[in-house]
PDB file of C-alpha atoms and ligand atoms in Angstrom:
ATOM      1  CA  MET A   1      -5.948  -7.004 -12.677  1.00  0.00           C
ATOM      2  CA  VAL A   2      -8.310  -8.272 -14.687  1.00  0.00           C
ATOM      3  CA  ILE A   3      -9.310  -6.092 -18.264  1.00  0.00           C
ATOM      4  CA  ASN A   4     -11.987  -7.972 -20.075  1.00  0.00           C
ATOM      5  CA  ASP A   5     -12.284  -7.196 -23.888  1.00  0.00           C
ATOM      6  CA  ASN A   6     -15.397  -5.389 -23.558  1.00  0.00           C
ATOM      7  CA  SER A   7     -13.953  -3.165 -20.956  1.00  0.00           C
ATOM      8  CA  VAL A   8     -14.030   0.591 -21.040  1.00  0.00           C
ATOM      9  CA  LEU A   9     -10.845   0.493 -20.169  1.00  0.00           C
ATOM     10  CA  SER A  10      -9.586  -2.061 -22.676  1.00  0.00           C
ATOM     11  CA  SER A  11      -8.938   0.627 -25.211  1.00  0.00           C
ATOM     12  CA  ARG A  12      -7.961   3.673 -22.714  1.00  0.00           C
ATOM     13  CA  PRO A  13      -4.519   3.011 -21.275  1.00  0.00           C
ATOM     14  CA  ALA A  14      -4.545   6.146 -19.331  1.00  0.00           C
ATOM     15  CA  LEU A  15      -7.759   5.482 -17.399  1.00  0.00           C
ATOM     16  CA  ALA A  16      -6.879   1.679 -17.121  1.00  0.00           C
ATOM     17  CA  ASP A  17      -3.553   2.674 -15.238  1.00  0.00           C
ATOM     18  CA  GLU A  18      -5.625   5.061 -13.103  1.00  0.00           C
ATOM     19  CA  ILE A  19      -7.833   2.837 -11.800  1.00  0.00           C
ATOM     20  CA  GLY A  20      -5.001   0.074 -11.945  1.00  0.00           C
ATOM     21  CA  LYS A  21      -3.633   2.442  -8.912  1.00  0.00           C
ATOM     22  CA  VAL A  22      -6.967   2.014  -7.159  1.00  0.00           C
ATOM     23  CA  ALA A  23      -6.957  -2.030  -7.603  1.00  0.00           C
ATOM     24  CA  GLU A  24      -3.530  -1.645  -6.273  1.00  0.00           C
ATOM     25  CA  VAL A  25      -4.275   0.008  -3.535  1.00  0.00           C
ATOM     26  CA  ALA A  26      -7.567  -2.142  -2.659  1.00  0.00           C
ATOM     27  CA  GLY A  27      -5.023  -5.252  -2.856  1.00  0.00           C
ATOM     28  CA  TYR A  28      -2.464  -3.571  -0.435  1.00  0.00           C
ATOM     29  CA  LEU A  29      -5.887  -2.882   1.923  1.00  0.00           C
ATOM     30  CA  TRP A  30      -6.881  -6.789   2.090  1.00  0.00           C
ATOM     31  CA  GLU A  31      -3.035  -7.655   2.811  1.00  0.00           C
ATOM     32  CA  LYS A  32      -3.289  -5.131   5.833  1.00  0.00           C
ATOM     33  CA  GLY A  33      -6.175  -6.361   7.203  1.00  0.00           C
ATOM     34  CA  TRP A  34      -7.913  -3.443   7.200  1.00  0.00           C
ATOM     35  CA  ALA A  35     -10.408  -4.873   4.509  1.00  0.00           C
ATOM     36  CA  GLU A  36     -12.602  -7.106   5.942  1.00  0.00           C
ATOM     37  CA  ARG A  37     -15.595  -8.519   3.705  1.00  0.00           C
ATOM     38  CA  ASN A  38     -16.543  -5.252   1.883  1.00  0.00           C
ATOM     39  CA  GLY A  39     -14.884  -2.951   4.537  1.00  0.00           C
ATOM     40  CA  GLY A  40     -13.801   0.592   3.319  1.00  0.00           C
ATOM     41  CA  ASN A  41     -14.302   1.957  -0.025  1.00  0.00           C
ATOM     42  CA  ILE A  42     -12.412   4.203  -2.713  1.00  0.00           C
ATOM     43  CA  THR A  43     -13.346   6.909  -4.979  1.00  0.00           C
ATOM     44  CA  VAL A  44     -11.397   8.780  -7.453  1.00  0.00           C
ATOM     45  CA  ASN A  45     -12.009  12.131 -10.159  1.00  0.00           C
ATOM     46  CA  ILE A  46     -11.496  10.633 -13.355  1.00  0.00           C
ATOM     47  CA  THR A  47     -12.835  13.157 -15.187  1.00  0.00           C
ATOM     48  CA  GLU A  48      -9.750  14.010 -17.404  1.00  0.00           C
ATOM     49  CA  PHE A  49      -9.531  10.657 -18.331  1.00  0.00           C
ATOM     50  CA  VAL A  50     -13.063  10.344 -20.332  1.00  0.00           C
ATOM     51  CA  ASP A  51     -13.396  11.267 -23.488  1.00  0.00           C
ATOM     52  CA  ASP A  52     -15.995  11.934 -26.106  1.00  0.00           C
ATOM     53  CA  ALA A  53     -17.167   8.208 -26.948  1.00  0.00           C
ATOM     54  CA  LEU A  54     -16.702   7.389 -23.247  1.00  0.00           C
ATOM     55  CA  ALA A  55     -19.276  10.232 -22.163  1.00  0.00           C
ATOM     56  CA  SER A  56     -21.460   9.711 -24.523  1.00  0.00           C
ATOM     57  CA  VAL A  57     -22.436   5.988 -24.018  1.00  0.00           C
ATOM     58  CA  PRO A  58     -25.862   5.502 -22.684  1.00  0.00           C
ATOM     59  CA  PRO A  59     -25.974   4.750 -19.287  1.00  0.00           C
ATOM     60  CA  VAL A  60     -26.285   1.109 -17.727  1.00  0.00           C
ATOM     61  CA  GLY A  61     -28.280   2.349 -14.488  1.00  0.00           C
ATOM     62  CA  GLY A  62     -29.789   5.268 -12.472  1.00  0.00           C
ATOM     63  CA  PRO A  63     -30.234   7.837 -12.538  1.00  0.00           C
ATOM     64  CA  VAL A  64     -29.794   7.529  -8.607  1.00  0.00           C
ATOM     65  CA  ALA A  65     -29.916   9.902  -5.598  1.00  0.00           C
ATOM     66  CA  ILE A  66     -26.458  10.761  -4.270  1.00  0.00           C
ATOM     67  CA  GLY A  67     -27.883  11.674  -0.950  1.00  0.00           C
ATOM     68  CA  ALA A  68     -25.993  15.047  -0.802  1.00  0.00           C
ATOM     69  CA  GLU A  69     -25.678  18.292  -2.882  1.00  0.00           C
ATOM     70  CA  VAL A  70     -22.931  18.354  -4.683  1.00  0.00           C
ATOM     71  CA  PRO A  71     -23.390  20.924  -7.752  1.00  0.00           C
ATOM     72  CA  LEU A  72     -19.559  21.704  -8.515  1.00  0.00           C
ATOM     73  CA  LEU A  73     -19.572  17.932  -9.781  1.00  0.00           C
ATOM     74  CA  LYS A  74     -22.491  18.679 -12.650  1.00  0.00           C
ATOM     75  CA  GLY A  75     -20.940  16.190 -15.450  1.00  0.00           C
ATOM     76  CA  GLU A  76     -17.899  14.964 -13.613  1.00  0.00           C
ATOM     77  CA  PHE A  77     -16.947  11.402 -13.711  1.00  0.00           C
ATOM     78  CA  PHE A  78     -15.690   9.099 -10.917  1.00  0.00           C
ATOM     79  CA  PHE A  79     -14.390   5.564 -10.521  1.00  0.00           C
ATOM     80  CA  CYS A  80     -16.031   4.428  -7.127  1.00  0.00           C
ATOM     81  CA  LYS A  81     -15.710   0.676  -5.291  1.00  0.00           C
ATOM     82  CA  GLY A  82     -19.293  -0.796  -5.372  1.00  0.00           C
ATOM     83  CA  THR A  83     -21.131  -1.449  -2.124  1.00  0.00           C
ATOM     84  CA  ASN A  84     -20.883  -4.576  -0.540  1.00  0.00           C
ATOM     85  CA  ARG A  85     -17.974  -5.204  -2.979  1.00  0.00           C
ATOM     86  CA  ARG A  86     -14.666  -6.819  -1.652  1.00  0.00           C
ATOM     87  CA  MET A  87     -11.254  -5.083  -2.029  1.00  0.00           C
ATOM     88  CA  ARG A  88      -9.765  -8.096  -2.389  1.00  0.00           C
ATOM     89  CA  ASP A  89     -11.945  -8.901  -5.531  1.00  0.00           C
ATOM     90  CA  LEU A  90     -11.399  -5.458  -6.778  1.00  0.00           C
ATOM     91  CA  ALA A  91      -7.962  -5.712  -6.523  1.00  0.00           C
ATOM     92  CA  SER A  92      -7.907  -8.331  -9.252  1.00  0.00           C
ATOM     93  CA  ASP A  93     -10.878  -7.338 -11.289  1.00  0.00           C
ATOM     94  CA  PRO A  94     -11.781  -3.584 -10.427  1.00  0.00           C
ATOM     95  CA  MET A  95     -14.714  -3.159 -12.887  1.00  0.00           C
ATOM     96  CA  SER A  96     -16.562  -5.770 -11.883  1.00  0.00           C
ATOM     97  CA  GLY A  97     -15.919  -4.663  -7.590  1.00  0.00           C
ATOM     98  CA  GLY A  98     -16.637  -0.887  -8.977  1.00  0.00           C
ATOM     99  CA  SER A  99     -18.111   0.964 -11.628  1.00  0.00           C
ATOM    100  CA  ILE A 100     -17.446   4.395 -13.281  1.00  0.00           C
ATOM    101  CA  ILE A 101     -20.480   7.261 -12.513  1.00  0.00           C
ATOM    102  CA  ARG A 102     -21.248  10.565 -13.398  1.00  0.00           C
ATOM    103  CA  VAL A 103     -23.000  12.967 -11.569  1.00  0.00           C
ATOM    104  CA  MET A 104     -26.183  14.446 -13.098  1.00  0.00           C
ATOM    105  CA  GLU A 105     -26.672  18.176 -13.880  1.00  0.00           C
ATOM    106  CA  ASP A 106     -29.301  18.507 -10.988  1.00  0.00           C
ATOM    107  CA  GLY A 107     -26.210  18.004  -8.563  1.00  0.00           C
ATOM    108  CA  LEU A 108     -28.050  15.548  -6.223  1.00  0.00           C
ATOM    109  CA  SER A 109     -28.142  12.343  -8.532  1.00  0.00           C
ATOM    110  CA  TYR A 110     -25.890   9.990 -11.054  1.00  0.00           C
ATOM    111  CA  GLU A 111     -26.274   7.514 -13.280  1.00  0.00           C
ATOM    112  CA  ILE A 112     -23.503   4.532 -14.049  1.00  0.00           C
ATOM    113  CA  VAL A 113     -21.810   4.727 -17.420  1.00  0.00           C
ATOM    114  CA  ALA A 114     -19.422   1.626 -17.177  1.00  0.00           C
ATOM    115  CA  ASP A 115     -18.918  -1.571 -17.015  1.00  0.00           C
ATOM    116  CA  ALA A 116     -21.944  -3.252 -15.557  1.00  0.00           C
ATOM    117  CA  ALA A 117     -24.365  -1.328 -12.910  1.00  0.00           C
ATOM    118  CA  VAL A 118     -22.820  -2.074 -10.076  1.00  0.00           C
ATOM    119  CA  LYS A 119     -24.102   0.302  -7.350  1.00  0.00           C
ATOM    120  CA  PRO A 120     -21.618   2.444  -5.840  1.00  0.00           C
ATOM    121  CA  THR A 121     -20.369   2.430  -2.233  1.00  0.00           C
ATOM    122  CA  SER A 122     -22.697   3.276   0.643  1.00  0.00           C
ATOM    123  CA  GLU A 123     -20.570   6.073   1.775  1.00  0.00           C
ATOM    124  CA  LEU A 124     -21.154   8.301  -1.708  1.00  0.00           C
ATOM    125  CA  PRO A 125     -22.706  10.773   0.431  1.00  0.00           C
ATOM    126  CA  SER A 126     -19.205  11.691   2.156  1.00  0.00           C
ATOM    127  CA  HIS A 127     -16.796  10.648  -0.950  1.00  0.00           C
ATOM    128  CA  LEU A 128     -18.849  12.968  -3.218  1.00  0.00           C
ATOM    129  CA  SER A 129     -19.662  15.894  -0.149  1.00  0.00           C
ATOM    130  CA  VAL A 130     -15.705  15.589  -0.183  1.00  0.00           C
ATOM    131  CA  HIS A 131     -14.833  16.042  -4.100  1.00  0.00           C
ATOM    132  CA  ASN A 132     -17.228  18.888  -4.384  1.00  0.00           C
ATOM    133  CA  TRP A 133     -15.520  20.322  -1.336  1.00  0.00           C
ATOM    134  CA  PHE A 134     -11.543  19.608  -3.476  1.00  0.00           C
ATOM    135  CA  LYS A 135     -13.576  22.067  -5.988  1.00  0.00           C
ATOM    136  CA  ALA A 136     -15.042  24.990  -4.024  1.00  0.00           C
ATOM    137  CA  LYS A 137     -11.372  24.874  -2.012  1.00  0.00           C
ATOM    138  CA  GLY A 138      -9.477  24.773  -5.600  1.00  0.00           C
ATOM    139  CA  LEU A 139      -7.816  21.836  -4.608  1.00  0.00           C
ATOM    140  CA  PRO A 140      -5.673  19.334  -6.451  1.00  0.00           C
ATOM    141  CA  TYR A 141      -6.991  16.291  -4.754  1.00  0.00           C
ATOM    142  CA  LYS A 142      -8.326  13.704  -6.775  1.00  0.00           C
ATOM    143  CA  ALA A 143      -8.754  10.390  -4.175  1.00  0.00           C
ATOM    144  CA  SER A 144     -10.275   9.667  -1.143  1.00  0.00           C
ATOM    145  CA  LEU A 145     -10.323   6.373   0.590  1.00  0.00           C
ATOM    146  CA  HIS A 146     -12.258   5.430   3.582  1.00  0.00           C
ATOM    147  CA  THR A 147     -10.775   1.842   5.247  1.00  0.00           C
ATOM    148  CA  HIS A 148     -10.408   0.189   8.553  1.00  0.00           C
ATOM    149  CA  PRO A 149      -7.163   0.440  10.111  1.00  0.00           C
ATOM    150  CA  ILE A 150      -7.079  -1.977  13.110  1.00  0.00           C
ATOM    151  CA  GLU A 151      -4.315  -0.194  15.320  1.00  0.00           C
ATOM    152  CA  LEU A 152      -6.037   3.449  14.672  1.00  0.00           C
ATOM    153  CA  VAL A 153      -9.188   2.193  14.860  1.00  0.00           C
ATOM    154  CA  ALA A 154      -8.787   0.320  18.173  1.00  0.00           C
ATOM    155  CA  MET A 155      -7.258   3.880  19.546  1.00  0.00           C
ATOM    156  CA  SER A 156     -10.332   5.959  19.073  1.00  0.00           C
ATOM    157  CA  HIS A 157     -11.988   3.631  21.573  1.00  0.00           C
ATOM    158  CA  HIS A 158     -10.098   5.569  23.782  1.00  0.00           C
ATOM    159  CA  ARG A 159     -12.119   8.889  25.232  1.00  0.00           C
ATOM    160  CA  PRO A 160      -9.168  10.824  25.756  1.00  0.00           C
ATOM    161  CA  PHE A 161      -7.236   9.799  22.784  1.00  0.00           C
ATOM    162  CA  LEU A 162     -10.388  11.715  21.030  1.00  0.00           C
ATOM    163  CA  GLU A 163      -9.359  15.035  22.306  1.00  0.00           C
ATOM    164  CA  LYS A 164      -8.123  17.777  19.478  1.00  0.00           C
ATOM    165  CA  ASP A 165      -4.487  16.821  18.236  1.00  0.00           C
ATOM    166  CA  VAL A 166      -3.816  14.352  21.382  1.00  0.00           C
ATOM    167  CA  LEU A 167      -3.068  11.593  18.400  1.00  0.00           C
ATOM    168  CA  THR A 168      -1.951  13.440  16.374  1.00  0.00           C
ATOM    169  CA  TYR A 169       1.308  14.531  18.485  1.00  0.00           C
ATOM    170  CA  LEU A 170       1.084  10.906  19.869  1.00  0.00           C
ATOM    171  CA  LEU A 171       1.665   9.367  16.634  1.00  0.00           C
ATOM    172  CA  TRP A 172       3.938  11.947  15.069  1.00  0.00           C
ATOM    173  CA  SER A 173       6.120  11.454  18.150  1.00  0.00           C
ATOM    174  CA  MET A 174       6.498   7.489  17.632  1.00  0.00           C
ATOM    175  CA  ILE A 175       8.935   7.949  14.637  1.00  0.00           C
ATOM    176  CA  PRO A 176      10.364  10.664  12.925  1.00  0.00           C
ATOM    177  CA  GLU A 177       8.622   9.915   9.165  1.00  0.00           C
ATOM    178  CA  THR A 178       5.246  10.005  10.430  1.00  0.00           C
ATOM    179  CA  LYS A 179       4.890  14.095  10.763  1.00  0.00           C
ATOM    180  CA  ALA A 180       7.156  13.996   7.468  1.00  0.00           C
ATOM    181  CA  PHE A 181       4.428  12.005   5.220  1.00  0.00           C
ATOM    182  CA  CYS A 182       1.329  12.993   6.970  1.00  0.00           C
ATOM    183  CA  PRO A 183       2.159  16.573   8.058  1.00  0.00           C
ATOM    184  CA  LYS A 184      -1.467  17.720   8.846  1.00  0.00           C
ATOM    185  CA  GLY A 185      -1.598  14.816  11.280  1.00  0.00           C
ATOM    186  CA  LEU A 186      -4.980  13.035  12.330  1.00  0.00           C
ATOM    187  CA  GLY A 187      -8.376  15.196  12.668  1.00  0.00           C
ATOM    188  CA  ILE A 188     -11.151  13.357  14.657  1.00  0.00           C
ATOM    189  CA  VAL A 189     -15.155  12.875  13.683  1.00  0.00           C
ATOM    190  CA  PRO A 190     -17.013  12.052  16.786  1.00  0.00           C
ATOM    191  CA  TYR A 191     -19.191   8.593  15.627  1.00  0.00           C
ATOM    192  CA  GLU A 192     -22.036   9.142  13.162  1.00  0.00           C
ATOM    193  CA  LEU A 193     -23.864   6.495  11.159  1.00  0.00           C
ATOM    194  CA  PRO A 194     -22.121   5.315   8.278  1.00  0.00           C
ATOM    195  CA  GLY A 195     -23.136   6.242   5.044  1.00  0.00           C
ATOM    196  CA  SER A 196     -24.826   9.178   6.641  1.00  0.00           C
ATOM    197  CA  LEU A 197     -25.009  13.023   5.637  1.00  0.00           C
ATOM    198  CA  LYS A 198     -23.927  14.170   9.387  1.00  0.00           C
ATOM    199  CA  LEU A 199     -21.059  11.831   8.806  1.00  0.00           C
ATOM    200  CA  ALA A 200     -20.205  13.684   5.081  1.00  0.00           C
ATOM    201  CA  GLU A 201     -20.197  16.956   7.205  1.00  0.00           C
ATOM    202  CA  GLY A 202     -18.271  16.226   9.885  1.00  0.00           C
ATOM    203  CA  THR A 203     -15.621  14.814   7.689  1.00  0.00           C
ATOM    204  CA  ILE A 204     -15.704  18.389   5.566  1.00  0.00           C
ATOM    205  CA  ARG A 205     -15.465  20.203   8.826  1.00  0.00           C
ATOM    206  CA  GLU A 206     -12.136  18.122   9.919  1.00  0.00           C
ATOM    207  CA  LEU A 207     -10.568  18.501   6.214  1.00  0.00           C
ATOM    208  CA  GLU A 208     -10.440  22.031   7.062  1.00  0.00           C
ATOM    209  CA  ASP A 209      -7.202  21.000   8.793  1.00  0.00           C
ATOM    210  CA  TYR A 210      -6.422  17.290   7.836  1.00  0.00           C
ATOM    211  CA  ASP A 211      -5.864  15.266   5.409  1.00  0.00           C
ATOM    212  CA  VAL A 212      -6.975  12.315   7.070  1.00  0.00           C
ATOM    213  CA  VAL A 213      -9.408  12.049   9.627  1.00  0.00           C
ATOM    214  CA  MET A 214     -10.706   9.174  12.192  1.00  0.00           C
ATOM    215  CA  TRP A 215     -14.129   8.306  12.115  1.00  0.00           C
ATOM    216  CA  GLU A 216     -14.602   6.995  15.880  1.00  0.00           C
ATOM    217  CA  LYS A 217     -14.918   3.607  16.542  1.00  0.00           C
ATOM    218  CA  HIS A 218     -15.601   3.239  12.336  1.00  0.00           C
ATOM    219  CA  GLY A 219     -12.041   3.906  10.690  1.00  0.00           C
ATOM    220  CA  VAL A 220     -10.528   6.612   8.851  1.00  0.00           C
ATOM    221  CA  PHE A 221     -10.877   8.571   5.349  1.00  0.00           C
ATOM    222  CA  ALA A 222      -7.913   9.913   3.836  1.00  0.00           C
ATOM    223  CA  VAL A 223      -7.628  12.649   0.544  1.00  0.00           C
ATOM    224  CA  ASP A 224      -4.844  13.102  -1.427  1.00  0.00           C
ATOM    225  CA  GLU A 225      -3.714  13.978  -5.067  1.00  0.00           C
ATOM    226  CA  ASP A 226      -3.326  10.268  -6.047  1.00  0.00           C
ATOM    227  CA  ILE A 227      -4.927   7.325  -4.338  1.00  0.00           C
ATOM    228  CA  MET A 228      -1.435   6.064  -3.966  1.00  0.00           C
ATOM    229  CA  LYS A 229      -0.626   9.120  -1.439  1.00  0.00           C
ATOM    230  CA  ALA A 230      -3.927   8.625   0.024  1.00  0.00           C
ATOM    231  CA  PHE A 231      -3.273   5.344   1.327  1.00  0.00           C
ATOM    232  CA  ASP A 232       0.521   6.329   1.910  1.00  0.00           C
ATOM    233  CA  GLN A 233      -0.819   8.815   4.631  1.00  0.00           C
ATOM    234  CA  VAL A 234      -2.987   6.016   6.513  1.00  0.00           C
ATOM    235  CA  ASP A 235       0.052   3.228   6.166  1.00  0.00           C
ATOM    236  CA  VAL A 236       2.201   5.901   8.045  1.00  0.00           C
ATOM    237  CA  LEU A 237      -0.140   6.567  10.773  1.00  0.00           C
ATOM    238  CA  ASN A 238      -0.884   3.253  11.324  1.00  0.00           C
ATOM    239  CA  LYS A 239       2.529   2.172  11.498  1.00  0.00           C
ATOM    240  CA  ALA A 240       3.279   4.791  14.522  1.00  0.00           C
ATOM    241  CA  ALA A 241       0.250   3.176  16.418  1.00  0.00           C
ATOM    242  CA  GLN A 242       1.565  -0.135  15.772  1.00  0.00           C
ATOM    243  CA  ILE A 243       5.033   1.280  17.304  1.00  0.00           C
ATOM    244  CA  TYR A 244       2.816   2.755  19.990  1.00  0.00           C
ATOM    245  CA  MET A 245       1.029  -0.204  20.810  1.00  0.00           C
ATOM    246  CA  SER A 246       3.909  -2.833  20.771  1.00  0.00           C
ATOM    247  CA  ALA A 247       5.779  -0.339  23.263  1.00  0.00           C
ATOM    248  CA  ARG A 248       2.779  -0.742  25.369  1.00  0.00           C
ATOM    249  CA  ALA A 249       2.567  -5.003  24.855  1.00  0.00           C
ATOM    250  CA  MET A 250       6.235  -4.943  26.194  1.00  0.00           C
ATOM    251  CA  GLY A 251       5.041  -2.913  29.035  1.00  0.00           C
ATOM    252  CA  PHE A 252       5.804   0.778  29.097  1.00  0.00           C
ATOM    253  CA  GLU A 253       4.925   3.828  28.022  1.00  0.00           C
ATOM    254  CA  PRO A 254       7.222   4.646  25.099  1.00  0.00           C
ATOM    255  CA  ALA A 255       8.772   8.525  25.549  1.00  0.00           C
ATOM    256  CA  GLY A 256       8.304   9.363  21.983  1.00  0.00           C
ATOM    257  CA  MET A 257      10.506  11.995  20.407  1.00  0.00           C
ATOM    258  CA  THR A 258      10.573  15.367  22.241  1.00  0.00           C
ATOM    259  CA  ARG A 259       8.653  18.767  20.873  1.00  0.00           C
ATOM    260  CA  ALA A 260      11.970  20.115  19.726  1.00  0.00           C
ATOM    261  CA  GLN A 261      12.967  16.832  18.047  1.00  0.00           C
ATOM    262  CA  MET A 262       9.360  17.342  15.966  1.00  0.00           C
ATOM    263  CA  ALA A 263       9.783  20.856  15.699  1.00  0.00           C
ATOM    264  CA  GLU A 264      13.144  20.178  14.019  1.00  0.00           C
ATOM    265  CA  ILE A 265      11.927  17.689  11.707  1.00  0.00           C
ATOM    266  CA  SER A 266       9.407  20.429  10.746  1.00  0.00           C
ATOM    267  CA  GLU A 267      11.900  22.802   9.903  1.00  0.00           C
ATOM    268  CA  VAL A 268      14.236  20.530   7.734  1.00  0.00           C
ATOM    269  CA  PHE A 269      11.120  18.862   5.649  1.00  0.00           C
ATOM    270  CA  HIS A 270       9.526  22.250   5.887  1.00  0.00           C
ATOM    271  CA  LEU A 271       6.132  21.365   7.039  1.00  0.00           C
ATOM    272  CA  PRO A 272       3.442  23.846   8.067  1.00  0.00           C
ATOM    273  CA  LYS A 273       3.061  23.508  11.853  1.00  0.00           C
TER     274      LYS A 273
HETATM  275  P1  13P B 301     -19.542  -0.238   1.125  1.00  0.00           P
HETATM  276  O1  13P B 301     -19.417  -1.760   0.745  1.00  0.00           O
HETATM  277  O2  13P B 301     -21.090   0.146   1.036  1.00  0.00           O
HETATM  278  O3  13P B 301     -18.735   0.370   0.694  1.00  0.00           O
HETATM  279  O4  13P B 301     -19.230  -0.072   2.876  1.00  0.00           O
HETATM  280  C1  13P B 301     -18.219  -0.635   3.276  1.00  0.00           C
HETATM  281  C2  13P B 301     -17.964   0.550   4.419  1.00  0.00           C
HETATM  282  O5  13P B 301     -16.624   0.715   4.899  1.00  0.00           O
HETATM  283  C3  13P B 301     -18.921   1.325   4.848  1.00  0.00           C
HETATM  284  O6  13P B 301     -18.139   2.386   6.034  1.00  0.00           O
HETATM  285 ZN1   ZN B 302     -16.384   1.328   6.764  1.00  0.00          ZN
END
């Protein structure tokens, strides 16, 4: 990861560490083939790492309308992947592939604080609506990830898989760890235009019950306490999807774990359902 001497990260190790995790995950997304061109985006609430000096630097861009109302985020700071920026570039130099923004007092717009005026992701309405919802719910979540995992997106092109919890149980049943490490399963958001408020609203509706949701024929959106944990949830789900597809490619429908075996996992790992 490159941190140049002028970066706001160079004298702030805790902030650099947090944004370093974003860079590490961005590298994994590229290696997995989930981040073609500028595909996918990440936002992390970094307010706890922002000191008075950083909070008072003059903005380098904005104010710009968010496209959603986020009243609970007034004055909060986020690291955001830049729109049209590549994950693979962010992996090696996060402050040129993304930027730090602050939500303005109106709860409707943001300004860019550092390093350069890199415009945040086009999915900002979804990301910030979700962070606003974390606050409303009193959740400890700080990170949101949108990515294009190949096998999961392929499965979203099959209508029967989009019925409630069909994919959740299918994926859980492929390998025991899936349920243990993605215990709420996979919610489904019917297709909406990328970057739209409708997509943000559909995402929040599903996050009431799930930590990972499928954006039909597009990608997934995952939330967790930090970006590494959000990535892990998508990774275990996509691994299960790969196992399902490998079995189908060998010419058979995989048997899957039984409901009783999955119930046993829930009991041993103290899972909700
Ligand atoms: P951005 O480059 O604006 O982040 O868009 C990528 C994407 O995946 C949109 O859904
Ligand atoms: Zn996308």
